[in-house]
Amino acid sequence: MIELFPRCLETIRKAAGQPNRLQSPLGNTSYARHRETYYTVFADADLDDRLADALFEVDSDPSYNQFAVDAAATVATLIDRGCKIGVLSNIHFDIRPMFEEAHLLDSIDEFILSSEHGIQKPDPAIFRLALDLLGTSAGQTLMVGDRASRDGVAIDIGMPTLLVPALTDPRQRRLHFVTNAIGAVDRLPQPLGA
């Protein structure tokens, strides 16, 4: 059974094509659109209904989106520094319950979820929406992400952007890059005439 899994994944990858339909720039603008995209690819991969349903269920299960071990400490440090925190995500379901379970929900000022607003990264409009909801300007808002192709667009609207390595295991510690960047801001000379 285990040796069948890589073949199944390869079949899905081939069915997704190039560019990858599963990473469509509109794929997470709603739950229905995400589901339609995935089930179309699953059908093209000739997956049976039970397997397609099981795969989509896993894709939509918040428990598979675990926080990095240093997430809570990083959020606490940012709050201690007086930072507002927004979560901007290309996702087709509500991730607030995950934050509530991790006792982080009250620490987040705004959730900007693509499926709730009908736009997703890399569309600059979602970054502008995040700024509006947070009540901050682009120059004073640090965008932290893990994909240059999606998160790097924040630079185009004037947001300093920190790209960290993608999380492949929740035991990985990589968020010290964020607290280091915030600490570095304190050491920079203030602009004259500000």
CSV table of C-alpha atoms in Angstrom, one decimal:
chain,number,residue,atom,x,y,z
A,1,MET,CA,0.0,0.0,0.0
A,2,ILE,CA,2.8,2.5,0.9
A,3,GLU,CA,4.5,2.0,-2.5
A,4,LEU,CA,1.2,3.0,-4.2
A,5,PHE,CA,1.2,6.4,-2.5
A,6,PRO,CA,4.1,7.9,-4.5
A,7,ARG,CA,2.5,6.7,-7.7
A,8,CYS,CA,-0.8,8.2,-6.8
A,9,LEU,CA,0.9,11.5,-6.0
A,10,GLU,CA,2.7,11.4,-9.4
A,11,THR,CA,-0.6,10.7,-11.2
A,12,ILE,CA,-2.2,13.7,-9.4
A,13,ARG,CA,0.8,15.9,-10.3
A,14,LYS,CA,0.6,14.9,-14.0
A,15,ALA,CA,-3.2,15.6,-14.0
A,16,ALA,CA,-2.6,19.0,-12.4
A,17,GLY,CA,-0.4,20.0,-15.4
A,18,GLN,CA,1.8,22.9,-15.9
A,19,PRO,CA,1.1,25.4,-14.7
A,20,ASN,CA,-0.2,23.4,-11.8
A,21,ARG,CA,-3.9,23.8,-11.6
A,22,LEU,CA,-3.8,23.0,-7.9
A,23,GLN,CA,-1.9,26.2,-7.4
A,24,SER,CA,-4.3,28.3,-9.4
A,25,PRO,CA,-4.1,32.0,-8.8
A,26,LEU,CA,-7.9,31.8,-8.1
A,27,GLY,CA,-8.0,28.4,-6.4
A,28,ASN,CA,-8.5,29.6,-2.9
A,29,THR,CA,-10.8,32.5,-3.5
A,30,SER,CA,-13.7,30.4,-2.2
A,31,TYR,CA,-14.3,27.0,-0.7
A,32,ALA,CA,-16.4,26.0,-3.7
A,33,ARG,CA,-13.8,27.1,-6.2
A,34,HIS,CA,-11.1,25.2,-4.3
A,35,ARG,CA,-13.2,22.1,-4.2
A,36,GLU,CA,-14.1,22.3,-7.9
A,37,THR,CA,-10.4,22.7,-8.9
A,38,TYR,CA,-9.3,19.8,-6.8
A,39,TYR,CA,-12.1,17.5,-7.9
A,40,THR,CA,-11.5,18.3,-11.5
A,41,VAL,CA,-7.8,17.3,-11.1
A,42,PHE,CA,-8.8,14.2,-9.2
A,43,ALA,CA,-11.2,13.2,-12.0
A,44,ASP,CA,-8.5,13.8,-14.6
A,45,ALA,CA,-6.2,11.6,-12.5
A,46,ASP,CA,-8.9,8.9,-12.6
A,47,LEU,CA,-9.2,8.7,-8.8
A,48,ASP,CA,-12.2,6.9,-7.5
A,49,ASP,CA,-14.7,8.9,-5.5
A,50,ARG,CA,-13.7,7.5,-2.1
A,51,LEU,CA,-10.1,8.4,-2.6
A,52,ALA,CA,-10.9,11.8,-4.0
A,53,ASP,CA,-13.2,12.5,-1.0
A,54,ALA,CA,-10.5,11.3,1.5
A,55,LEU,CA,-7.8,13.4,-0.1
A,56,PHE,CA,-10.0,16.5,-0.1
A,57,GLU,CA,-11.0,15.9,3.5
A,58,VAL,CA,-7.3,15.8,4.5
A,59,ASP,CA,-6.7,19.0,2.5
A,60,SER,CA,-9.5,20.7,4.3
A,61,ASP,CA,-8.7,19.5,7.8
A,62,PRO,CA,-7.2,22.3,10.0
A,63,SER,CA,-5.5,19.8,12.2
A,64,TYR,CA,-3.0,19.1,9.4
A,65,ASN,CA,-1.9,22.7,9.5
A,66,GLN,CA,0.2,22.7,12.7
A,67,PHE,CA,1.9,25.7,14.1
A,68,ALA,CA,5.7,25.8,14.4
A,69,VAL,CA,7.0,25.2,17.9
A,70,ASP,CA,8.2,28.8,18.1
A,71,ALA,CA,4.9,30.4,16.9
A,72,ALA,CA,3.5,31.2,20.4
A,73,ALA,CA,6.7,32.7,21.6
A,74,THR,CA,7.1,34.8,18.5
A,75,VAL,CA,3.5,36.1,18.7
A,76,ALA,CA,4.1,37.0,22.4
A,77,THR,CA,7.3,38.8,21.5
A,78,LEU,CA,5.6,40.8,18.8
A,79,ILE,CA,2.8,41.8,21.2
A,80,ASP,CA,5.3,42.9,23.8
A,81,ARG,CA,6.9,45.1,21.2
A,82,GLY,CA,3.5,46.7,20.5
A,83,CYS,CA,3.0,45.2,17.0
A,84,LYS,CA,-0.3,44.6,15.4
A,85,ILE,CA,-0.6,41.1,14.0
A,86,GLY,CA,-2.5,40.1,10.9
A,87,VAL,CA,-2.8,36.6,9.4
A,88,LEU,CA,-3.0,36.7,5.6
A,89,SER,CA,-3.5,33.3,4.1
A,90,ASN,CA,-4.5,31.7,0.8
A,91,ILE,CA,-6.8,29.1,2.3
A,92,HIS,CA,-10.2,27.7,1.5
A,93,PHE,CA,-11.5,27.3,5.1
A,94,ASP,CA,-11.6,29.2,8.4
A,95,ILE,CA,-8.3,28.8,10.3
A,96,ARG,CA,-9.5,30.7,13.4
A,97,PRO,CA,-10.4,27.5,15.3
A,98,MET,CA,-6.7,26.4,15.0
A,99,PHE,CA,-5.6,29.7,16.6
A,100,GLU,CA,-8.2,29.3,19.3
A,101,GLU,CA,-7.1,25.8,20.1
A,102,ALA,CA,-3.5,27.0,20.3
A,103,HIS,CA,-4.6,29.9,22.6
A,104,LEU,CA,-3.5,32.5,20.0
A,105,LEU,CA,-6.8,33.7,18.7
A,106,ASP,CA,-7.0,36.8,20.9
A,107,SER,CA,-3.4,37.7,19.9
A,108,ILE,CA,-4.3,38.2,16.3
A,109,ASP,CA,-5.7,41.6,15.3
A,110,GLU,CA,-7.0,40.6,11.8
A,111,PHE,CA,-7.5,37.5,9.7
A,112,ILE,CA,-7.4,38.2,6.0
A,113,LEU,CA,-8.4,34.8,4.4
A,114,SER,CA,-8.6,34.5,0.7
A,115,SER,CA,-11.7,32.5,0.7
A,116,GLU,CA,-13.5,35.1,2.7
A,117,HIS,CA,-12.5,38.0,0.5
A,118,GLY,CA,-12.5,36.4,-3.0
A,119,ILE,CA,-8.9,37.4,-3.7
A,120,GLN,CA,-5.6,35.8,-2.9
A,121,LYS,CA,-1.9,36.3,-3.0
A,122,PRO,CA,-0.2,37.3,-5.2
A,123,ASP,CA,-2.9,39.8,-6.1
A,124,PRO,CA,-1.7,43.1,-4.6
A,125,ALA,CA,-5.3,43.9,-3.6
A,126,ILE,CA,-5.2,41.4,-0.7
A,127,PHE,CA,-2.1,43.0,0.7
A,128,ARG,CA,-3.8,46.4,0.4
A,129,LEU,CA,-6.9,45.0,2.2
A,130,ALA,CA,-4.6,43.7,5.0
A,131,LEU,CA,-3.1,47.1,5.4
A,132,ASP,CA,-6.6,48.7,5.5
A,133,LEU,CA,-7.9,46.3,8.1
A,134,LEU,CA,-4.8,46.6,10.3
A,135,GLY,CA,-4.9,50.4,9.9
A,136,THR,CA,-1.2,50.5,9.0
A,137,SER,CA,0.8,51.9,6.1
A,138,ALA,CA,2.9,49.7,3.8
A,139,GLY,CA,6.2,51.1,5.0
A,140,GLN,CA,5.5,50.3,8.6
A,141,THR,CA,4.1,46.7,8.0
A,142,LEU,CA,6.4,43.7,7.8
A,143,MET,CA,5.1,40.9,5.5
A,144,VAL,CA,6.4,37.5,6.6
A,145,GLY,CA,5.9,34.7,4.1
A,146,ASP,CA,7.6,31.5,2.7
A,147,ARG,CA,6.9,31.8,-1.0
A,148,ALA,CA,8.5,34.5,-3.1
A,149,SER,CA,6.0,33.9,-5.9
A,150,ARG,CA,3.1,34.8,-3.7
A,151,ASP,CA,4.3,36.7,-0.7
A,152,GLY,CA,7.0,38.7,-2.5
A,153,VAL,CA,4.4,40.8,-4.2
A,154,ALA,CA,4.1,42.7,-1.0
A,155,ILE,CA,7.4,44.5,-1.9
A,156,ASP,CA,5.6,45.9,-5.0
A,157,ILE,CA,3.2,47.9,-2.8
A,158,GLY,CA,6.0,49.1,-0.5
A,159,MET,CA,5.9,46.5,2.3
A,160,PRO,CA,9.2,45.3,3.7
A,161,THR,CA,9.1,41.5,3.2
A,162,LEU,CA,10.8,38.7,5.0
A,163,LEU,CA,10.8,35.3,3.4
A,164,VAL,CA,11.5,32.4,5.7
A,165,PRO,CA,12.1,28.8,4.8
A,166,ALA,CA,8.9,26.9,4.3
A,167,LEU,CA,7.8,24.9,7.3
A,168,THR,CA,8.2,21.2,6.6
A,169,ASP,CA,8.0,20.0,10.2
A,170,PRO,CA,6.3,21.8,13.1
A,171,ARG,CA,9.4,21.1,15.2
A,172,GLN,CA,11.4,23.4,13.0
A,173,ARG,CA,12.4,26.8,14.5
A,174,ARG,CA,12.5,29.5,11.9
A,175,LEU,CA,10.6,32.4,13.4
A,176,HIS,CA,13.6,33.9,15.1
A,177,PHE,CA,14.1,35.6,11.8
A,178,VAL,CA,11.0,37.6,12.5
A,179,THR,CA,12.0,38.6,16.0
A,180,ASN,CA,15.5,39.4,14.7
A,181,ALA,CA,14.1,41.6,12.0
A,182,ILE,CA,11.9,43.5,14.5
A,183,GLY,CA,14.9,43.9,16.8
A,184,ALA,CA,17.0,45.2,14.0
A,185,VAL,CA,14.4,47.9,13.3
A,186,ASP,CA,15.0,49.3,16.8
A,187,ARG,CA,18.7,49.7,16.1
A,188,LEU,CA,18.2,51.6,12.8
A,189,PRO,CA,18.6,55.4,13.0
A,190,GLN,CA,15.3,57.2,12.7
A,191,PRO,CA,14.8,59.3,9.6
A,192,LEU,CA,15.3,63.0,9.9
A,193,GLY,CA,12.2,65.2,9.7
A,194,ALA,CA,9.8,62.3,10.4
